[in-house]
mmCIF file of C-alpha atoms in Angstrom:
data_model
loop_
_atom_site.group_PDB
_atom_site.id
_atom_site.type_symbol
_atom_site.label_atom_id
_atom_site.label_comp_id
_atom_site.label_asym_id
_atom_site.label_seq_id
_atom_site.Cartn_x
_atom_site.Cartn_y
_atom_site.Cartn_z
ATOM 1 C CA MET B 22 -1.424 27.888 -56.709
ATOM 2 C CA PRO B 23 0.198 30.877 -58.397
ATOM 3 C CA ASN B 24 -1.829 33.789 -59.683
ATOM 4 C CA ALA B 25 -3.088 33.707 -63.244
ATOM 5 C CA ARG B 26 -0.888 35.120 -65.968
ATOM 6 C CA LEU B 27 -2.680 36.698 -68.898
ATOM 7 C CA THR B 28 -2.001 35.920 -72.531
ATOM 8 C CA THR B 29 -3.997 36.960 -75.561
ATOM 9 C CA PRO B 30 -7.031 34.695 -75.247
ATOM 10 C CA SER B 31 -8.033 32.332 -78.034
ATOM 11 C CA ARG B 32 -11.661 31.212 -78.209
ATOM 12 C CA ARG B 33 -10.613 28.032 -76.385
ATOM 13 C CA GLY B 34 -8.895 30.187 -73.771
ATOM 14 C CA ILE B 35 -11.988 32.325 -73.429
ATOM 15 C CA LEU B 36 -14.121 29.250 -72.851
ATOM 16 C CA ALA B 37 -11.703 28.093 -70.204
ATOM 17 C CA ALA B 38 -12.973 30.883 -67.988
ATOM 18 C CA GLY B 39 -15.896 28.738 -66.942
ATOM 19 C CA GLY B 40 -18.013 30.303 -69.626
ATOM 20 C CA ALA B 41 -17.530 33.707 -68.129
ATOM 21 C CA LEU B 42 -14.294 35.532 -67.609
ATOM 22 C CA GLY B 43 -11.591 34.476 -70.076
ATOM 23 C CA LEU B 44 -8.601 33.013 -68.229
ATOM 24 C CA GLY B 45 -8.795 29.203 -68.497
ATOM 25 C CA ALA B 46 -6.290 27.756 -70.933
ATOM 26 C CA ALA B 47 -4.134 30.868 -70.544
ATOM 27 C CA LEU B 48 -3.620 30.295 -66.834
ATOM 28 C CA ALA B 49 -0.250 29.514 -65.380
ATOM 29 C CA ALA B 50 0.283 25.968 -64.183
ATOM 30 C CA CYS B 51 -1.911 25.316 -61.172
ATOM 31 C CA GLY B 52 -0.540 21.994 -59.991
ATOM 32 C CA SER B 53 0.751 18.724 -61.360
ATOM 33 C CA ASP B 54 -0.926 15.467 -62.234
ATOM 34 C CA SER B 55 -1.532 13.307 -59.193
ATOM 35 C CA LYS B 56 -0.169 9.778 -58.860
ATOM 36 C CA ASP B 57 -2.928 8.730 -56.486
ATOM 37 C CA SER B 58 -4.823 5.604 -57.472
ATOM 38 C CA GLY B 59 -8.603 5.530 -57.610
ATOM 39 C CA SER B 60 -10.981 3.482 -55.525
ATOM 40 C CA GLY B 61 -13.438 2.677 -58.285
ATOM 41 C CA ALA B 62 -16.970 3.886 -58.868
ATOM 42 C CA LYS B 63 -19.993 3.151 -56.761
ATOM 43 C CA SER B 64 -23.135 3.102 -58.843
ATOM 44 C CA GLY B 65 -25.709 2.658 -56.118
ATOM 45 C CA SER B 66 -28.394 0.237 -57.230
ATOM 46 C CA ALA B 67 -27.094 0.078 -60.792
ATOM 47 C CA LYS B 68 -29.192 -2.109 -63.078
ATOM 48 C CA SER B 69 -27.746 -4.714 -65.379
ATOM 49 C CA GLY B 70 -28.432 -4.793 -69.077
ATOM 50 C CA PRO B 71 -27.989 -2.251 -71.886
ATOM 51 C CA TRP B 72 -27.485 1.394 -70.908
ATOM 52 C CA SER B 73 -27.873 4.569 -72.924
ATOM 53 C CA PHE B 74 -28.062 8.316 -72.306
ATOM 54 C CA LYS B 75 -28.703 11.081 -74.843
ATOM 55 C CA ASP B 76 -26.583 14.077 -73.975
ATOM 56 C CA ASP B 77 -26.873 17.780 -74.759
ATOM 57 C CA ARG B 78 -24.873 17.452 -77.970
ATOM 58 C CA GLY B 79 -27.594 15.182 -79.316
ATOM 59 C CA THR B 80 -25.212 12.242 -79.005
ATOM 60 C CA THR B 81 -26.389 9.006 -77.411
ATOM 61 C CA ALA B 82 -23.808 7.204 -75.292
ATOM 62 C CA LYS B 83 -24.381 3.444 -75.187
ATOM 63 C CA ALA B 84 -22.969 0.504 -73.251
ATOM 64 C CA ASP B 85 -23.808 -3.150 -72.730
ATOM 65 C CA LYS B 86 -24.273 -2.473 -69.029
ATOM 66 C CA VAL B 87 -24.471 0.489 -66.668
ATOM 67 C CA PRO B 88 -21.030 2.165 -66.628
ATOM 68 C CA ALA B 89 -19.068 1.545 -63.450
ATOM 69 C CA ASN B 90 -15.676 3.031 -64.371
ATOM 70 C CA VAL B 91 -16.781 6.626 -64.829
ATOM 71 C CA VAL B 92 -14.252 9.418 -65.414
ATOM 72 C CA ALA B 93 -15.467 13.015 -65.258
ATOM 73 C CA PHE B 94 -14.406 16.633 -65.139
ATOM 74 C CA THR B 95 -13.899 17.472 -61.474
ATOM 75 C CA SER B 96 -16.986 19.610 -60.837
ATOM 76 C CA VAL B 97 -19.170 17.120 -62.720
ATOM 77 C CA ALA B 98 -17.721 14.272 -60.672
ATOM 78 C CA ALA B 99 -18.486 16.303 -57.536
ATOM 79 C CA ALA B 100 -22.133 16.627 -58.582
ATOM 80 C CA LEU B 101 -22.411 12.905 -59.272
ATOM 81 C CA TRP B 102 -20.742 12.245 -55.907
ATOM 82 C CA ASP B 103 -23.555 14.145 -54.178
ATOM 83 C CA TYR B 104 -25.983 11.639 -55.691
ATOM 84 C CA GLY B 105 -23.951 8.629 -54.621
ATOM 85 C CA ILE B 106 -22.082 7.994 -57.871
ATOM 86 C CA GLU B 107 -18.335 7.895 -57.221
ATOM 87 C CA CYS B 108 -16.185 8.412 -60.289
ATOM 88 C CA LYS B 109 -13.062 6.335 -60.690
ATOM 89 C CA GLY B 110 -11.087 9.197 -62.184
ATOM 90 C CA VAL B 111 -11.287 12.973 -62.570
ATOM 91 C CA PHE B 112 -9.669 15.671 -64.699
ATOM 92 C CA GLY B 113 -9.614 19.385 -64.001
ATOM 93 C CA PRO B 114 -8.723 21.402 -60.867
ATOM 94 C CA THR B 115 -8.932 18.838 -58.051
ATOM 95 C CA LYS B 116 -6.118 19.469 -55.582
ATOM 96 C CA THR B 117 -4.504 22.753 -54.584
ATOM 97 C CA SER B 118 -0.740 23.057 -54.236
ATOM 98 C CA ASP B 119 -0.975 22.142 -50.555
ATOM 99 C CA GLY B 120 -2.819 18.907 -51.334
ATOM 100 C CA LYS B 121 -6.250 20.070 -50.231
ATOM 101 C CA ALA B 122 -9.436 19.788 -52.255
ATOM 102 C CA ASP B 123 -9.933 22.506 -54.861
ATOM 103 C CA VAL B 124 -13.192 24.470 -54.685
ATOM 104 C CA GLN B 125 -14.366 22.563 -57.757
ATOM 105 C CA ALA B 126 -13.916 19.185 -56.058
ATOM 106 C CA GLY B 127 -16.810 19.554 -53.628
ATOM 107 C CA ASP B 128 -17.019 16.553 -51.297
ATOM 108 C CA ILE B 129 -14.916 14.210 -53.436
ATOM 109 C CA ASP B 130 -12.299 12.282 -51.481
ATOM 110 C CA VAL B 131 -9.404 13.705 -53.475
ATOM 111 C CA ASP B 132 -6.914 11.305 -51.873
ATOM 112 C CA LYS B 133 -8.703 8.250 -53.249
ATOM 113 C CA VAL B 134 -9.824 9.270 -56.716
ATOM 114 C CA THR B 135 -7.363 8.985 -59.616
ATOM 115 C CA ILE B 136 -6.470 12.422 -60.983
ATOM 116 C CA ILE B 137 -5.564 12.274 -64.670
ATOM 117 C CA GLY B 138 -5.015 16.015 -65.009
ATOM 118 C CA ASN B 139 -5.036 18.564 -62.191
ATOM 119 C CA GLU B 140 -5.740 21.686 -64.217
ATOM 120 C CA TRP B 141 -7.868 22.711 -67.143
ATOM 121 C CA GLY B 142 -6.834 21.056 -70.408
ATOM 122 C CA HIS B 143 -4.417 18.580 -68.813
ATOM 123 C CA PHE B 144 -5.375 14.994 -69.582
ATOM 124 C CA ASN B 145 -3.031 11.999 -69.158
ATOM 125 C CA ILE B 146 -4.295 9.560 -71.775
ATOM 126 C CA GLU B 147 -2.120 6.703 -70.551
ATOM 127 C CA LYS B 148 -3.420 7.026 -67.003
ATOM 128 C CA TYR B 149 -6.961 7.312 -68.339
ATOM 129 C CA ALA B 150 -6.564 4.075 -70.298
ATOM 130 C CA THR B 151 -5.361 2.154 -67.220
ATOM 131 C CA LEU B 152 -8.685 2.893 -65.522
ATOM 132 C CA ALA B 153 -10.515 0.845 -68.173
ATOM 133 C CA PRO B 154 -13.050 3.675 -68.514
ATOM 134 C CA ASP B 155 -16.537 2.913 -69.739
ATOM 135 C CA LEU B 156 -17.846 6.497 -69.619
ATOM 136 C CA LEU B 157 -16.381 10.011 -69.875
ATOM 137 C CA VAL B 158 -18.511 12.937 -68.630
ATOM 138 C CA THR B 159 -17.883 16.670 -68.795
ATOM 139 C CA THR B 160 -19.632 19.950 -69.522
ATOM 140 C CA VAL B 161 -20.123 21.868 -72.770
ATOM 141 C CA TYR B 162 -19.704 25.647 -73.116
ATOM 142 C CA ASP B 163 -20.459 26.253 -76.785
ATOM 143 C CA THR B 164 -22.825 25.372 -79.609
ATOM 144 C CA ALA B 165 -20.223 23.154 -81.244
ATOM 145 C CA GLY B 166 -20.423 20.610 -78.441
ATOM 146 C CA THR B 167 -16.779 20.969 -77.435
ATOM 147 C CA LEU B 168 -16.107 18.751 -74.418
ATOM 148 C CA TRP B 169 -14.793 20.872 -71.552
ATOM 149 C CA SER B 170 -11.142 20.301 -70.646
ATOM 150 C CA VAL B 171 -10.715 17.469 -73.166
ATOM 151 C CA PRO B 172 -7.673 18.591 -75.195
ATOM 152 C CA LEU B 173 -8.603 19.195 -78.830
ATOM 153 C CA GLU B 174 -5.300 17.831 -80.089
ATOM 154 C CA SER B 175 -5.863 14.444 -78.443
ATOM 155 C CA LYS B 176 -9.641 14.212 -78.219
ATOM 156 C CA ASP B 177 -9.920 11.596 -80.969
ATOM 157 C CA LYS B 178 -7.629 9.223 -79.076
ATOM 158 C CA ILE B 179 -9.456 9.912 -75.817
ATOM 159 C CA LEU B 180 -12.940 9.419 -77.226
ATOM 160 C CA LYS B 181 -12.010 6.068 -78.777
ATOM 161 C CA LEU B 182 -11.515 4.598 -75.305
ATOM 162 C CA ALA B 183 -15.059 5.072 -73.956
ATOM 163 C CA PRO B 184 -18.455 6.649 -74.743
ATOM 164 C CA SER B 185 -18.791 10.267 -73.698
ATOM 165 C CA VAL B 186 -21.542 12.500 -72.296
ATOM 166 C CA GLY B 187 -21.565 16.304 -72.554
ATOM 167 C CA ILE B 188 -23.842 18.310 -70.256
ATOM 168 C CA SER B 189 -24.397 21.818 -71.613
ATOM 169 C CA VAL B 190 -24.052 24.795 -69.301
ATOM 170 C CA TYR B 191 -24.026 27.239 -72.214
ATOM 171 C CA ASP B 192 -26.685 29.909 -72.785
ATOM 172 C CA ARG B 193 -29.273 28.372 -70.496
ATOM 173 C CA GLN B 194 -30.364 28.708 -66.906
ATOM 174 C CA MET B 195 -28.896 26.851 -63.952
ATOM 175 C CA THR B 196 -31.979 24.670 -63.546
ATOM 176 C CA GLN B 197 -31.312 22.846 -66.820
ATOM 177 C CA PRO B 198 -27.864 21.350 -66.066
ATOM 178 C CA LEU B 199 -29.159 20.559 -62.578
ATOM 179 C CA GLN B 200 -31.948 18.487 -64.077
ATOM 180 C CA ARG B 201 -29.667 16.851 -66.622
ATOM 181 C CA LEU B 202 -27.005 15.787 -64.133
ATOM 182 C CA LEU B 203 -29.647 14.358 -61.820
ATOM 183 C CA ALA B 204 -31.039 12.394 -64.764
ATOM 184 C CA LEU B 205 -27.563 11.129 -65.632
ATOM 185 C CA ALA B 206 -26.948 10.101 -62.029
ATOM 186 C CA GLY B 207 -30.255 8.236 -62.059
ATOM 187 C CA SER B 208 -29.279 6.367 -65.208
ATOM 188 C CA LEU B 209 -26.041 5.342 -63.480
ATOM 189 C CA GLY B 210 -27.906 3.860 -60.535
ATOM 190 C CA ALA B 211 -28.501 6.755 -58.145
ATOM 191 C CA ASP B 212 -31.747 6.867 -56.196
ATOM 192 C CA VAL B 213 -33.107 10.181 -57.465
ATOM 193 C CA LYS B 214 -35.948 10.027 -54.933
ATOM 194 C CA ALA B 215 -33.691 9.519 -51.940
ATOM 195 C CA GLU B 216 -34.567 11.697 -48.952
ATOM 196 C CA LYS B 217 -31.243 13.514 -49.169
ATOM 197 C CA THR B 218 -31.864 14.464 -52.790
ATOM 198 C CA VAL B 219 -35.476 15.477 -52.216
ATOM 199 C CA LYS B 220 -34.448 17.738 -49.336
ATOM 200 C CA ALA B 221 -31.631 19.287 -51.373
ATOM 201 C CA LYS B 222 -33.994 20.059 -54.238
ATOM 202 C CA LYS B 223 -36.511 21.626 -51.840
ATOM 203 C CA ARG B 224 -33.745 23.735 -50.314
ATOM 204 C CA PHE B 225 -32.750 24.925 -53.794
ATOM 205 C CA GLU B 226 -36.341 25.850 -54.650
ATOM 206 C CA ASP B 227 -36.694 27.737 -51.370
ATOM 207 C CA ALA B 228 -33.408 29.543 -52.015
ATOM 208 C CA ALA B 229 -34.590 30.552 -55.483
ATOM 209 C CA ALA B 230 -37.802 31.964 -54.005
ATOM 210 C CA ARG B 231 -35.791 33.885 -51.409
ATOM 211 C CA LEU B 232 -33.459 35.337 -54.035
ATOM 212 C CA HIS B 233 -36.405 36.384 -56.188
ATOM 213 C CA LYS B 234 -38.022 38.079 -53.195
ATOM 214 C CA ALA B 235 -34.799 39.862 -52.251
ATOM 215 C CA ALA B 236 -34.167 41.054 -55.798
ATOM 216 C CA LYS B 237 -37.745 42.293 -56.139
ATOM 217 C CA ALA B 238 -37.508 44.180 -52.845
ATOM 218 C CA ARG B 239 -34.092 45.714 -53.664
ATOM 219 C CA PRO B 240 -34.067 46.421 -57.424
ATOM 220 C CA GLU B 241 -31.678 49.328 -56.868
ATOM 221 C CA ILE B 242 -28.866 47.014 -55.720
ATOM 222 C CA ARG B 243 -26.462 46.520 -58.611
ATOM 223 C CA VAL B 244 -24.381 43.337 -58.698
ATOM 224 C CA LEU B 245 -21.136 43.294 -60.680
ATOM 225 C CA ILE B 246 -19.546 39.977 -61.676
ATOM 226 C CA GLY B 247 -15.753 40.177 -61.630
ATOM 227 C CA SER B 248 -12.584 38.135 -61.976
ATOM 228 C CA ALA B 249 -9.026 39.247 -61.327
ATOM 229 C CA SER B 250 -5.712 38.601 -63.006
ATOM 230 C CA GLN B 251 -2.479 40.490 -62.448
ATOM 231 C CA ASP B 252 -3.063 42.924 -65.307
ATOM 232 C CA ILE B 253 -6.765 42.763 -66.104
ATOM 233 C CA PHE B 254 -10.089 42.914 -64.294
ATOM 234 C CA TYR B 255 -12.826 41.024 -66.148
ATOM 235 C CA VAL B 256 -16.484 42.048 -65.928
ATOM 236 C CA SER B 257 -18.905 39.366 -67.051
ATOM 237 C CA GLY B 258 -22.302 39.913 -68.627
ATOM 238 C CA SER B 259 -25.333 37.880 -67.620
ATOM 239 C CA ASN B 260 -25.762 36.173 -70.988
ATOM 240 C CA LEU B 261 -24.313 32.737 -71.810
ATOM 241 C CA SER B 262 -23.430 31.671 -68.240
ATOM 242 C CA ALA B 263 -26.020 29.362 -66.645
ATOM 243 C CA ASP B 264 -25.692 30.806 -63.147
ATOM 244 C CA LEU B 265 -25.896 34.447 -64.218
ATOM 245 C CA GLU B 266 -28.775 33.851 -66.608
ATOM 246 C CA TYR B 267 -30.679 32.261 -63.731
ATOM 247 C CA PHE B 268 -29.881 35.099 -61.325
ATOM 248 C CA LYS B 269 -31.166 37.588 -63.891
ATOM 249 C CA SER B 270 -34.357 35.578 -64.435
ATOM 250 C CA LEU B 271 -34.985 35.864 -60.696
ATOM 251 C CA GLY B 272 -34.709 39.641 -60.909
ATOM 252 C CA VAL B 273 -31.123 40.287 -59.815
ATOM 253 C CA ASN B 274 -29.875 43.629 -61.169
ATOM 254 C CA ILE B 275 -26.635 42.504 -62.809
ATOM 255 C CA VAL B 276 -24.258 45.139 -64.158
ATOM 256 C CA GLU B 277 -23.952 44.577 -67.911
ATOM 257 C CA PRO B 278 -20.756 45.422 -69.815
ATOM 258 C CA SER B 279 -21.228 47.054 -73.208
ATOM 259 C CA GLU B 280 -22.017 44.662 -76.059
ATOM 260 C CA LYS B 281 -19.311 46.263 -78.159
ATOM 261 C CA ALA B 282 -16.685 45.591 -75.488
ATOM 262 C CA LYS B 283 -17.750 41.958 -75.152
ATOM 263 C CA LYS B 284 -17.335 41.125 -78.831
ATOM 264 C CA ALA B 285 -13.645 40.367 -78.443
ATOM 265 C CA SER B 286 -14.471 37.590 -75.971
ATOM 266 C CA GLY B 287 -17.280 36.053 -77.985
ATOM 267 C CA GLY B 288 -19.851 37.805 -75.842
ATOM 268 C CA TRP B 289 -18.717 36.663 -72.409
ATOM 269 C CA PHE B 290 -16.990 39.597 -70.719
ATOM 270 C CA GLU B 291 -15.262 42.966 -70.927
ATOM 271 C CA ASN B 292 -11.662 43.330 -69.826
ATOM 272 C CA LEU B 293 -10.655 46.474 -67.968
ATOM 273 C CA SER B 294 -7.286 47.766 -66.897
ATOM 274 C CA TRP B 295 -6.952 48.189 -63.145
ATOM 275 C CA GLU B 296 -6.931 51.946 -63.663
ATOM 276 C CA ASN B 297 -10.448 51.749 -65.104
ATOM 277 C CA ILE B 298 -12.205 49.260 -62.846
ATOM 278 C CA ASP B 299 -14.556 51.941 -61.563
ATOM 279 C CA LYS B 300 -16.198 52.141 -65.002
ATOM 280 C CA TYR B 301 -19.348 50.409 -63.773
ATOM 281 C CA PRO B 302 -20.856 51.491 -60.418
ATOM 282 C CA ALA B 303 -21.849 48.551 -58.250
ATOM 283 C CA ASP B 304 -23.219 47.894 -54.787
ATOM 284 C CA ILE B 305 -22.149 44.236 -54.590
ATOM 285 C CA ILE B 306 -19.215 42.599 -56.350
ATOM 286 C CA MET B 307 -19.212 38.839 -56.924
ATOM 287 C CA MET B 308 -15.640 37.658 -57.474
ATOM 288 C CA ASP B 309 -14.528 34.501 -59.286
ATOM 289 C CA ASN B 310 -13.700 31.963 -56.551
ATOM 290 C CA ARG B 311 -11.525 29.621 -58.608
ATOM 291 C CA THR B 312 -8.049 29.013 -57.266
ATOM 292 C CA ALA B 313 -6.451 30.076 -60.555
ATOM 293 C CA THR B 314 -7.686 33.651 -60.124
ATOM 294 C CA ILE B 315 -6.570 36.320 -57.667
ATOM 295 C CA GLN B 316 -8.861 36.356 -54.661
ATOM 296 C CA PRO B 317 -10.111 39.584 -53.026
ATOM 297 C CA ALA B 318 -8.032 39.060 -49.887
ATOM 298 C CA ASP B 319 -4.891 39.081 -52.042
ATOM 299 C CA LEU B 320 -5.743 42.161 -54.092
ATOM 300 C CA GLU B 321 -3.508 45.105 -53.255
ATOM 301 C CA LYS B 322 -4.440 47.304 -56.205
ATOM 302 C CA PRO B 323 -5.209 50.848 -54.942
ATOM 303 C CA THR B 324 -8.067 51.252 -57.418
ATOM 304 C CA TRP B 325 -9.650 48.068 -56.088
ATOM 305 C CA LYS B 326 -9.527 49.258 -52.514
ATOM 306 C CA LYS B 327 -11.219 52.527 -53.493
ATOM 307 C CA LEU B 328 -14.308 50.880 -54.953
ATOM 308 C CA PRO B 329 -17.391 51.699 -52.826
ATOM 309 C CA ALA B 330 -18.505 48.065 -52.656
ATOM 310 C CA VAL B 331 -15.041 47.018 -51.474
ATOM 311 C CA LYS B 332 -14.896 49.732 -48.819
ATOM 312 C CA ALA B 333 -18.378 48.698 -47.650
ATOM 313 C CA GLY B 334 -17.340 45.052 -47.342
ATOM 314 C CA GLN B 335 -19.878 44.029 -49.978
ATOM 315 C CA VAL B 336 -17.725 41.581 -51.922
ATOM 316 C CA ILE B 337 -18.840 37.951 -52.080
ATOM 317 C CA PRO B 338 -17.554 34.890 -53.954
ATOM 318 C CA ARG B 339 -18.927 33.849 -57.290
ATOM 319 C CA VAL B 340 -18.869 30.097 -57.878
ATOM 320 C CA THR B 341 -17.867 30.533 -61.500
ATOM 321 C CA GLU B 342 -17.994 26.828 -62.350
ATOM 322 C CA PRO B 343 -20.805 25.526 -60.137
ATOM 323 C CA ILE B 344 -21.077 21.945 -58.998
ATOM 324 C CA TYR B 345 -24.450 21.222 -60.552
ATOM 325 C CA SER B 346 -26.113 19.298 -57.757
ATOM 326 C CA TYR B 347 -29.015 20.787 -55.810
ATOM 327 C CA ALA B 348 -27.024 20.488 -52.589
ATOM 328 C CA LYS B 349 -24.205 22.644 -53.955
ATOM 329 C CA CYS B 350 -26.283 25.191 -55.862
ATOM 330 C CA ALA B 351 -28.728 26.032 -53.066
ATOM 331 C CA PRO B 352 -26.073 27.830 -50.953
ATOM 332 C CA ILE B 353 -25.066 29.919 -53.982
ATOM 333 C CA LEU B 354 -28.585 31.356 -54.168
ATOM 334 C CA GLU B 355 -28.851 31.745 -50.399
ATOM 335 C CA ASP B 356 -25.593 33.677 -50.164
ATOM 336 C CA LEU B 357 -26.539 36.054 -52.961
ATOM 337 C CA ALA B 358 -29.998 36.594 -51.474
ATOM 338 C CA GLU B 359 -28.465 37.434 -48.091
ATOM 339 C CA ALA B 360 -25.999 39.827 -49.685
ATOM 340 C CA ILE B 361 -28.788 41.699 -51.477
ATOM 341 C CA GLU B 362 -30.975 41.749 -48.371
ATOM 342 C CA LYS B 363 -28.196 43.314 -46.280
ATOM 343 C CA ALA B 364 -26.530 45.513 -48.894
ATOM 344 C CA LYS B 365 -26.154 49.241 -48.507
ATOM 345 C CA LYS B 366 -26.644 51.374 -51.588
ATOM 346 C CA VAL B 367 -23.089 52.555 -52.268
ATOM 347 C CA GLY B 368 -22.415 52.401 -56.004
#
């Protein structure tokens, strides 16, 4: 996948940064639509009879029976997969250019699921229709209830084909979308009390306690949230993004860009030139792990290499668009806790 190319971001483009760092719809093409055919959805012990689910837009999706042909944004499908619900189709970053699973695909078998759009905002309506969908699921990153990665210009056609569910990850803590996606999986037939799920939830709770303890013990450790494009380094604030709001609630000392600087992005982030990336001292840098952004190993900018956290080897990934299952979110907290526990004060 090529590096991101920056354009002047619209609000939609800003949102496409996973609610954080403003690249999304402005990214260069990250792959083409797959021609793989899907294997169908497994809905565990799905019950017969009428089905309904009230989503975070306040909209109630209804069907005569539990949906079996579910199509979801990739990371949402990955969360449902962890609970035993296999989506028939996905849209969003799913396969990298070498055919491997994208970081947002989790444990999905990307060679069996039907991909109806392999990057943000790409959605093949004709392919979607052939799946005979009975439910569309994605996330929401604004108060307007805009469905993530469903193209605005064709959303009316898309939404006529099946009921839709939007799970909000906007201006709330990580625990809320976790609870909501588990509830959705349960409505689709997943056993929410399965041993695997119970253990994953316990691991998440333990990880949260560990992160809180680490942050309380090391309040001096400053964590900067970054994302890289060829021309701009984005620094995200802790507000609006579900993961960062949760980290802050646990006591993590997140570096906050100025409110004035964030206004241009709707409050999400501040963009810095590479010459000015040392504006905010930091001891740990969490870098956007999405394949559409430049990864730390590929950064050759001299100013990047001079940053104290970089020289100290204290750069870790940020899962900018988390897979909201307990199994996938627990390691995020564990890794940050370990980084804080081991960090040297360098910023």
